[in-house]
Amino acid sequence: MFTGIVQGKGKLLGKRKAGGGLSFDLEAGFDLSDPQEGESIAICGVCLTAYNIVGRRFLADVSPETLSRTRLGRLNTGDAVNMERALQVTDRLGGHIVSGHVDCLASLSALKKVGNFTLLNFSFPTEYSHYMIEKGSVTIDGVSLTINDCGDDCFSVSIIPQTLRETTLGDLVVGSRVNIEVDIIGKYVEKLLKRGGEGGKVSQTSSIDTRFLAENGFL
């Protein structure tokens, strides 16, 4: 699990085909203190397994499934990437709960400076619109952000200068593709509401309904 608070930018030093997928040679832009072989590191919001860790460098395999759902296959040697090591039990949860499992890709449709902030507008597949709520959380290329507003196929976020400097979001231009992970809590709520029902209908026998969820702080 991750928080969406990027620890720093890294670099893709090289990539090669491996087992139907790709093998990445990566370098972190920060010290990997007490590294453990096989630990999870999020690369642009994608949970990968690090191995052959030497100093700040490590290898990570990218499966065909990951390549089909994310933009990692579009990365080129020398590209900067956002990096976050897995959450420890004693860590602060500064962002929100992030699994590192990307749901879809979005495209940057507009970029606008508003004072010291940068407003980014994204378009995304409509089938994920019910997971997007105003002031809710979303992960963009591994960065935990708050949704300003949203529609059936679009949403916007406001980026502070610190985030632009410390992550790859500052490199985005109109048309850029990004990895999107919706808030996992929304998925669990949806599953609970559908439990025992058929065809996506809420079960009539379950004690969990919209009133229950609202009273317990889920809605």
XYZ file of N, CA and C in Angstrom:
657
model
N 0.833 -1.192 0.000
C 0.000 0.000 0.000
C 0.874 1.250 0.000
N 0.292 2.343 -0.536
C 1.010 3.609 -0.638
C 0.091 4.743 -0.174
N 0.628 5.968 -0.163
C -0.167 7.110 0.265
C -0.367 8.137 -0.841
N 0.392 8.020 -1.937
C 0.311 9.023 -2.986
C 1.151 10.246 -2.696
N 1.961 10.201 -1.624
C 2.908 11.273 -1.333
C 4.249 10.852 -1.924
N 4.546 11.369 -3.105
C 5.742 10.972 -3.847
C 6.998 11.364 -3.068
N 7.936 10.416 -2.935
C 9.170 10.689 -2.200
C 10.195 11.435 -3.035
N 10.064 11.319 -4.333
C 10.988 12.014 -5.220
C 10.889 11.470 -6.632
N 11.562 12.162 -7.521
C 11.595 11.702 -8.904
C 12.783 10.764 -9.107
N 12.615 9.830 -10.006
C 13.687 8.936 -10.401
C 13.835 8.992 -11.903
N 14.628 8.075 -12.436
C 14.880 8.079 -13.877
C 14.882 6.653 -14.411
N 14.326 6.489 -15.601
C 14.398 5.210 -16.298
C 15.721 5.174 -17.058
N 16.642 4.328 -16.605
C 17.967 4.247 -17.219
C 17.986 3.348 -18.434
N 17.056 2.414 -18.493
C 17.007 1.499 -19.631
C 15.837 0.550 -19.510
N 15.466 -0.052 -20.625
C 14.408 -1.051 -20.608
C 14.684 -2.080 -21.696
N 14.204 -3.294 -21.446
C 14.366 -4.366 -22.431
C 13.191 -5.313 -22.347
N 12.948 -6.022 -23.417
C 11.867 -6.996 -23.437
C 12.240 -8.187 -22.567
N 11.265 -8.683 -21.823
C 11.519 -9.809 -20.920
C 10.220 -10.544 -20.636
N 10.149 -11.818 -20.996
C 9.010 -12.660 -20.664
C 7.672 -12.151 -21.145
N 7.632 -11.525 -22.289
C 6.388 -10.981 -22.811
C 6.080 -9.591 -22.304
N 6.864 -9.130 -21.332
C 6.701 -7.778 -20.789
C 7.976 -6.986 -20.966
N 8.299 -6.176 -19.983
C 9.515 -5.370 -20.020
C 10.241 -5.464 -18.688
N 11.545 -5.260 -18.729
C 12.351 -5.132 -17.533
C 12.917 -3.717 -17.512
N 12.686 -3.003 -16.414
C 13.147 -1.620 -16.269
C 14.399 -1.556 -15.403
N 15.343 -0.741 -15.820
C 16.500 -0.389 -15.008
C 16.243 1.036 -14.515
N 16.064 1.191 -13.205
C 15.634 2.462 -12.634
C 16.622 2.999 -11.612
N 16.621 4.312 -11.452
C 17.445 4.944 -10.436
C 16.605 5.951 -9.667
N 16.583 5.818 -8.350
C 15.838 6.747 -7.507
C 16.618 8.044 -7.330
N 15.896 9.131 -7.190
C 16.528 10.421 -6.953
C 16.722 10.698 -5.482
N 16.618 9.670 -4.652
C 16.774 9.790 -3.203
C 17.370 8.488 -2.691
N 17.900 8.508 -1.478
C 18.528 7.321 -0.905
C 17.494 6.254 -0.578
N 17.789 5.025 -0.957
C 16.936 3.892 -0.609
C 17.496 3.286 0.679
N 17.142 3.881 1.805
C 17.654 3.407 3.087
C 17.059 2.048 3.431
N 17.922 1.155 3.941
C 17.501 -0.204 4.324
C 16.693 -0.884 3.219
N 17.224 -0.952 2.013
C 16.466 -1.578 0.919
C 16.304 -3.077 1.147
N 15.177 -3.601 0.710
C 14.916 -5.024 0.823
C 14.593 -5.589 -0.552
N 15.281 -6.648 -0.926
C 15.010 -7.289 -2.205
C 13.548 -7.731 -2.262
N 12.871 -7.368 -3.323
C 11.471 -7.750 -3.487
C 10.488 -6.767 -2.900
N 10.970 -5.620 -2.387
C 10.041 -4.645 -1.827
C 9.259 -3.964 -2.948
N 8.125 -3.385 -2.577
C 7.269 -2.710 -3.545
C 7.638 -1.234 -3.638
N 7.756 -0.748 -4.865
C 7.995 0.666 -5.126
C 7.031 1.095 -6.220
N 6.296 2.177 -5.977
C 5.354 2.691 -6.968
C 6.108 3.561 -7.974
N 5.952 3.233 -9.246
C 6.554 3.998 -10.339
C 5.419 4.643 -11.116
N 5.308 5.966 -11.007
C 4.190 6.694 -11.628
C 2.852 6.088 -11.224
N 2.769 5.685 -9.948
C 1.525 5.147 -9.427
C 1.305 3.672 -9.645
N 2.285 2.984 -10.232
C 2.157 1.550 -10.508
C 3.038 0.771 -9.540
N 2.447 -0.132 -8.795
C 3.188 -0.941 -7.837
C 4.051 -1.967 -8.572
N 5.380 -1.847 -8.420
C 6.317 -2.782 -9.028
C 7.208 -3.391 -7.953
N 7.791 -4.539 -8.244
C 8.675 -5.225 -7.313
C 10.121 -4.918 -7.665
N 10.856 -4.371 -6.709
C 12.251 -3.996 -6.932
C 13.179 -5.158 -6.570
N 14.176 -5.392 -7.424
C 15.171 -6.419 -7.128
C 16.520 -5.984 -7.696
N 17.567 -6.721 -7.347
C 18.947 -6.335 -7.715
C 19.202 -4.879 -7.324
N 18.866 -4.552 -6.086
C 19.013 -3.181 -5.590
C 20.484 -2.923 -5.237
N 21.063 -1.928 -5.894
C 22.447 -1.527 -5.624
C 22.468 -0.011 -5.476
N 22.636 0.461 -4.251
C 22.583 1.907 -4.019
C 21.198 2.427 -4.339
N 21.131 3.366 -5.278
C 19.858 3.939 -5.681
C 19.269 3.253 -6.912
N 19.992 2.298 -7.461
C 19.538 1.633 -8.688
C 18.874 0.295 -8.379
N 17.905 -0.059 -9.197
C 17.246 -1.347 -9.046
C 16.559 -1.727 -10.353
N 16.191 -2.983 -10.454
C 15.446 -3.485 -11.599
C 14.008 -3.756 -11.191
N 13.096 -3.691 -12.139
C 11.685 -4.008 -11.888
C 11.077 -4.540 -13.169
N 10.315 -5.610 -13.058
C 9.645 -6.203 -14.217
C 8.245 -5.612 -14.369
N 7.848 -5.403 -15.619
C 6.526 -4.859 -15.930
C 5.786 -5.889 -16.769
N 4.685 -6.418 -16.238
C 3.958 -7.495 -16.902
C 3.155 -6.991 -18.093
N 2.764 -7.891 -18.997
C 1.902 -7.486 -20.121
C 0.605 -6.842 -19.665
N 0.018 -7.329 -18.562
C -1.215 -6.743 -18.027
C -0.987 -5.291 -17.620
N 0.121 -5.037 -16.938
C 0.439 -3.668 -16.525
C 0.670 -2.779 -17.737
N 1.344 -3.295 -18.747
C 1.595 -2.509 -19.958
C 0.299 -2.149 -20.667
N -0.706 -3.036 -20.590
C -1.970 -2.787 -21.286
C -2.843 -1.768 -20.555
N -2.619 -1.586 -19.244
C -3.488 -0.716 -18.449
C -2.858 0.622 -18.068
N -1.552 0.744 -18.251
C -0.852 1.947 -17.800
C -0.048 2.556 -18.940
N 0.630 3.662 -18.632
C 1.463 4.319 -19.631
C 2.935 3.933 -19.514
N 3.254 2.936 -18.679
C 4.648 2.573 -18.479
C 5.317 2.121 -19.775
N 4.572 1.483 -20.644
C 5.141 1.034 -21.913
C 5.535 2.177 -22.823
N 5.001 3.368 -22.569
C 5.311 4.550 -23.385
C 6.546 5.292 -22.885
N 7.066 4.880 -21.718
C 8.248 5.544 -21.180
C 9.477 5.242 -22.024
N 10.344 6.234 -22.152
C 11.592 6.084 -22.887
C 12.779 6.229 -21.949
N 13.906 5.674 -22.350
C 15.125 5.802 -21.561
C 15.438 7.276 -21.321
N 15.685 7.603 -20.060
C 15.964 8.987 -19.692
C 14.771 9.723 -19.118
N 13.574 9.149 -19.263
C 12.364 9.800 -18.745
C 12.361 9.825 -17.219
N 11.841 10.912 -16.670
C 11.667 11.023 -15.220
C 10.391 10.298 -14.807
N 10.404 9.720 -13.620
C 9.238 9.008 -13.084
C 9.061 9.381 -11.622
N 7.805 9.354 -11.159
C 7.515 9.555 -9.742
C 7.754 8.248 -8.997
N 8.343 8.342 -7.809
C 8.622 7.148 -7.020
C 8.122 7.300 -5.595
N 7.565 6.210 -5.074
C 7.169 6.144 -3.670
C 7.377 4.727 -3.170
N 8.092 4.594 -2.050
C 8.255 3.279 -1.436
C 6.988 2.920 -0.666
N 6.802 1.634 -0.415
C 5.581 1.158 0.233
C 5.420 1.743 1.625
N 4.160 1.907 2.024
C 3.798 2.462 3.318
C 4.215 1.522 4.445
N 4.831 2.091 5.494
C 5.111 1.349 6.710
C 4.018 1.639 7.737
N 3.823 0.718 8.662
C 2.759 0.864 9.657
C 2.925 2.146 10.460
N 4.167 2.570 10.691
C 4.431 3.748 11.523
C 4.423 5.057 10.726
N 4.215 4.995 9.404
C 4.249 6.199 8.574
C 2.995 7.046 8.755
N 3.120 8.346 8.470
C 1.959 9.223 8.416
C 1.212 8.955 7.108
N -0.103 8.929 7.177
C -0.915 8.770 5.977
C -1.231 10.167 5.452
N -0.241 10.773 4.807
C -0.373 12.156 4.377
C -1.293 12.367 3.198
N -1.464 11.336 2.367
C -2.342 11.464 1.206
C -3.634 10.699 1.445
N -3.803 9.589 0.718
C -4.918 8.690 0.970
C -4.456 7.274 0.673
N -5.296 6.292 0.919
C -4.901 4.892 0.716
C -4.824 4.599 -0.782
N -3.631 4.222 -1.228
C -3.375 3.957 -2.642
C -2.843 2.533 -2.785
N -3.404 1.779 -3.711
C -2.998 0.378 -3.874
C -1.873 0.202 -4.883
N -1.699 1.167 -5.772
C -0.701 1.022 -6.825
C -1.203 0.217 -8.003
N -2.525 0.012 -8.071
C -3.142 -0.716 -9.178
C -3.951 0.277 -10.019
N -3.409 0.616 -11.167
C -3.994 1.652 -12.015
C -5.307 1.169 -12.629
N -6.301 2.068 -12.624
C -7.615 1.735 -13.177
C -7.753 2.098 -14.648
N -7.212 3.248 -15.030
C -7.375 3.698 -16.412
C -6.360 4.789 -16.721
N -6.368 5.224 -17.954
C -5.543 6.349 -18.378
C -6.432 7.564 -18.588
N -5.872 8.740 -18.349
C -6.574 9.991 -18.611
C -5.672 10.874 -19.464
N -6.268 11.859 -20.146
C -5.511 12.790 -20.975
C -5.679 14.202 -20.442
N -4.590 14.954 -20.415
C -4.656 16.348 -19.997
C -5.299 17.162 -21.118
N -6.464 17.721 -20.823
C -7.213 18.466 -21.844
C -6.996 19.968 -21.771
N -6.603 20.479 -20.591
C -6.366 21.914 -20.451
C -5.465 22.162 -19.261
N -4.683 23.245 -19.348
C -3.768 23.642 -18.293
C -3.854 25.153 -18.139
N -4.062 25.614 -16.912
C -4.255 27.052 -16.690
C -3.598 27.483 -15.392
N -2.858 28.580 -15.433
C -2.252 29.146 -14.239
C -3.279 30.021 -13.522
N -3.435 29.798 -12.231
C -4.336 30.610 -11.408
C -3.537 31.076 -10.199
N -2.957 32.268 -10.289
C -2.066 32.740 -9.239
C -0.842 31.848 -9.171
N -0.534 31.342 -7.973
C 0.603 30.438 -7.812
C 0.252 28.982 -8.085
N -1.007 28.737 -8.378
C -1.463 27.368 -8.587
C -1.608 27.060 -10.078
N -1.631 25.774 -10.391
C -1.848 25.324 -11.767
C -3.075 24.430 -11.795
N -4.049 24.808 -12.587
C -5.281 24.035 -12.705
C -5.152 23.088 -13.893
N -5.293 21.801 -13.625
C -5.200 20.776 -14.663
C -6.566 20.141 -14.877
N -6.991 20.078 -16.128
C -8.238 19.415 -16.490
C -7.935 18.146 -17.271
N -8.565 17.056 -16.880
C -8.327 15.765 -17.516
C -9.627 15.185 -18.065
N -9.511 14.465 -19.158
C -10.616 13.671 -19.682
C -10.285 12.205 -19.422
N -11.313 11.412 -19.114
C -11.084 10.013 -18.761
C -12.307 9.184 -19.156
N -12.211 7.841 -19.171
C -13.326 6.986 -19.577
C -14.550 7.159 -18.681
N -15.721 7.239 -19.283
C -16.946 7.502 -18.528
C -17.294 6.395 -17.534
N -16.831 5.174 -17.764
C -17.195 4.085 -16.850
C -16.603 4.258 -15.457
N -15.692 5.207 -15.287
C -15.108 5.446 -13.972
C -15.656 6.710 -13.322
N -16.626 7.349 -13.946
C -17.119 8.641 -13.455
C -17.788 8.537 -12.087
N -18.427 7.389 -11.784
C -19.123 7.286 -10.505
C -18.163 7.167 -9.321
N -16.874 6.960 -9.590
C -15.885 6.937 -8.511
C -15.326 8.329 -8.224
N -15.618 9.288 -9.102
C -15.088 10.635 -8.956
C -16.110 11.531 -8.270
N -15.730 12.126 -7.153
C -16.630 13.039 -6.449
C -15.875 14.333 -6.116
N -16.609 15.432 -6.066
C -16.011 16.716 -5.716
C -15.402 16.645 -4.319
N -14.158 17.084 -4.205
C -13.364 17.060 -2.969
C -12.969 15.652 -2.549
N -13.178 14.685 -3.443
C -12.707 13.337 -3.185
C -11.247 13.195 -3.604
N -10.696 11.995 -3.448
C -9.285 11.755 -3.754
C -9.121 10.995 -5.061
N -8.020 11.284 -5.748
C -7.648 10.565 -6.959
C -6.125 10.533 -7.014
N -5.585 9.489 -7.609
C -4.139 9.382 -7.768
C -3.783 9.570 -9.236
N -2.922 10.545 -9.525
C -2.488 10.835 -10.898
C -0.993 10.577 -10.993
N -0.604 9.572 -11.758
C 0.808 9.188 -11.878
C 1.466 9.032 -10.511
N 0.703 8.491 -9.568
C 1.231 8.210 -8.238
C 1.114 9.340 -7.251
N 0.514 10.462 -7.656
C 0.391 11.633 -6.783
C -1.031 11.733 -6.251
N -1.177 11.752 -4.924
C -2.488 11.889 -4.301
C -2.957 13.339 -4.419
N -4.158 13.524 -5.006
C -4.687 14.863 -5.227
C -6.167 14.914 -4.881
N -6.650 16.127 -4.627
C -8.058 16.351 -4.342
C -8.757 16.855 -5.600
N -9.905 16.268 -5.917
C -10.669 16.647 -7.100
C -11.391 17.966 -6.850
N -11.165 18.942 -7.728
C -11.871 20.226 -7.610
C -13.329 20.069 -8.015
N -13.532 19.608 -9.220
C -14.880 19.320 -9.724
C -14.766 18.245 -10.780
N -15.900 17.658 -11.143
C -15.873 16.545 -12.083
C -17.185 16.429 -12.838
N -17.107 15.814 -14.020
C -18.271 15.530 -14.838
C -18.260 14.072 -15.233
N -19.068 13.711 -16.216
C -19.156 12.314 -16.629
C -17.868 11.795 -17.258
N -17.092 12.678 -17.880
C -15.870 12.225 -18.543
C -14.697 13.173 -18.311
N -14.764 13.973 -17.242
C -13.684 14.923 -16.990
C -13.616 15.273 -15.508
N -12.463 15.751 -15.093
C -12.298 16.254 -13.738
C -11.118 17.214 -13.724
N -11.031 18.027 -12.669
C -9.943 18.984 -12.559
C -9.310 18.912 -11.177
N -8.025 19.248 -11.120
C -7.290 19.303 -9.864
C -6.441 20.571 -9.859
N -6.140 21.066 -8.666
C -5.304 22.255 -8.515
C -3.975 21.830 -7.909
N -2.880 22.210 -8.562
C -1.555 21.764 -8.151
C -0.769 22.915 -7.535
N -0.183 22.667 -6.366
C 0.633 23.679 -5.710
C 2.044 23.662 -6.315
N 2.784 24.762 -6.203
C 4.139 24.824 -6.772
C 5.063 23.704 -6.297
N 4.979 23.325 -5.011
C 5.829 22.264 -4.470
C 5.618 20.957 -5.225
N 4.373 20.619 -5.502
C 4.072 19.378 -6.219
C 4.595 19.427 -7.645
N 4.480 20.578 -8.291
C 5.004 20.721 -9.657
C 6.516 20.522 -9.698
N 7.211 21.015 -8.666
C 8.675 20.894 -8.631
C 9.126 19.473 -8.325
N 8.439 18.819 -7.414
C 8.914 17.548 -6.888
C 8.399 16.325 -7.638
N 7.464 16.506 -8.559
C 6.904 15.379 -9.313
C 6.943 15.665 -10.806
N 6.557 14.655 -11.581
C 6.550 14.806 -13.039
C 5.323 15.565 -13.538
N 4.413 15.950 -12.645
C 3.235 16.693 -13.086
C 3.626 18.040 -13.697
N 4.768 18.562 -13.293
C 5.239 19.809 -13.860
C 5.702 19.694 -15.292
N 5.859 18.461 -15.780
C 6.302 18.230 -17.165
C 5.136 18.012 -18.129
N 3.918 17.973 -17.592
C 2.765 17.660 -18.438
C 2.449 18.801 -19.408
N 2.000 18.407 -20.594
C 1.493 19.352 -21.589
C 0.144 18.827 -22.051
N -0.644 19.692 -22.672
C -1.957 19.267 -23.168
C -1.769 18.069 -24.097
N -2.540 17.019 -23.832
C -2.422 15.776 -24.597
C -1.654 14.692 -23.880
N -0.928 15.049 -22.806
C -0.176 14.051 -22.043
C -1.121 13.024 -21.435
N -0.684 11.773 -21.419
C -1.450 10.689 -20.819
C -0.896 10.393 -19.432
N -1.780 10.108 -18.487
C -1.372 9.837 -17.113
C -2.105 8.610 -16.585
N -1.482 7.961 -15.591
C -2.106 6.830 -14.917
C -3.076 7.339 -13.855
N -4.252 6.728 -13.795
C -5.275 7.116 -12.833
C -5.651 5.922 -11.949
N -5.625 6.149 -10.635
C -6.204 5.186 -9.695
C -7.280 5.902 -8.900
N -8.506 5.405 -8.987
C -9.603 6.011 -8.242
C -9.506 5.590 -6.785
N -10.254 6.269 -5.923
C -10.222 5.996 -4.489
C -10.756 4.589 -4.214
N -9.934 3.760 -3.599
C -10.298 2.355 -3.353
C -11.500 2.236 -2.417
N -11.717 3.219 -1.536
C -12.873 3.167 -0.631
C -14.170 3.176 -1.427
N -14.206 3.946 -2.512
C -15.389 3.973 -3.366
C -15.700 2.610 -3.949
N -14.650 1.853 -4.274
C -14.852 0.510 -4.830
C -15.472 -0.417 -3.786
N -14.993 -0.308 -2.549
C -15.536 -1.159 -1.488
C -16.991 -0.800 -1.193
N -17.296 0.492 -1.195
C -18.679 0.920 -0.975
C -19.581 0.352 -2.056
N -19.125 0.450 -3.305
C -19.908 -0.080 -4.427
C -20.139 -1.582 -4.259
N -19.107 -2.321 -3.871
C -19.221 -3.764 -3.688
C -20.193 -4.105 -2.565
N -20.131 -3.347 -1.465
C -21.035 -3.591 -0.341
C -22.485 -3.358 -0.735
N -22.727 -2.314 -1.525
C -24.089 -2.002 -1.944
C -24.648 -3.061 -2.881
N -23.758 -3.698 -3.634
C -24.206 -4.712 -4.591
C -24.248 -6.108 -3.992
N -23.727 -6.274 -2.791
C -23.619 -7.608 -2.196
C -24.980 -8.285 -2.104
N -25.040 -9.442 -2.655
C -26.279 -10.216 -2.589
C -27.298 -9.823 -3.633
N -27.063 -8.738 -4.355
C -27.997 -8.327 -5.390
C -27.648 -8.940 -6.729
N -28.517 -8.813 -7.695
C -28.272 -9.329 -9.031
C -28.390 -8.193 -10.021
N -27.552 -8.284 -11.046
C -27.596 -7.271 -12.087
C -27.215 -5.893 -11.593
N -26.361 -5.850 -10.524
C -25.919 -4.562 -10.003
C -26.907 -3.913 -9.045
N -28.017 -4.588 -8.721
C -29.017 -4.026 -7.810
C -28.600 -4.248 -6.359
N -28.976 -3.325 -5.518
C -28.672 -3.448 -4.101
C -29.519 -4.561 -3.485
N -28.902 -5.397 -2.674
C -29.610 -6.489 -2.023
C -30.692 -5.959 -1.092
N -31.854 -6.580 -1.124
C -32.962 -6.167 -0.263
C -32.823 -6.751 1.136
N -31.917 -7.751 1.294
C -31.764 -8.404 2.590
C -30.567 -7.888 3.372
N -29.692 -7.154 2.709
C -28.502 -6.654 3.391
C -28.856 -5.481 4.285
N -28.198 -5.415 5.460
C -28.404 -4.291 6.375
C -27.571 -3.085 5.966
N -26.729 -3.254 4.965
C -25.883 -2.151 4.496
C -26.593 -1.444 3.357
N -26.951 -0.193 3.577
C -27.581 0.603 2.543
C -26.975 2.008 2.583
N -27.490 2.907 1.735
C -26.926 4.247 1.656
C -27.057 4.996 2.986
N -28.142 4.735 3.725
C -28.318 5.395 5.033
C -27.257 4.929 6.015
N -27.004 3.600 6.028
C -25.982 3.025 6.913
C -24.618 3.630 6.597
N -24.280 3.711 5.305
C -22.977 4.227 4.896
C -22.829 5.705 5.270
N -23.904 6.471 5.111
C -23.857 7.881 5.465
C -23.662 8.075 6.965
N -24.384 7.273 7.761
C -24.302 7.409 9.215
C -22.915 7.019 9.757
N -22.217 6.173 8.989
C -20.900 5.713 9.448
C -19.755 6.401 8.711
N -20.048 7.494 8.038
C -19.016 8.339 7.482
C -18.453 7.947 6.131
N -19.121 6.980 5.436
C -18.633 6.588 4.126
C -19.139 7.497 3.015
N -20.276 8.140 3.236
C -20.864 9.005 2.217
C -21.030 10.416 2.770
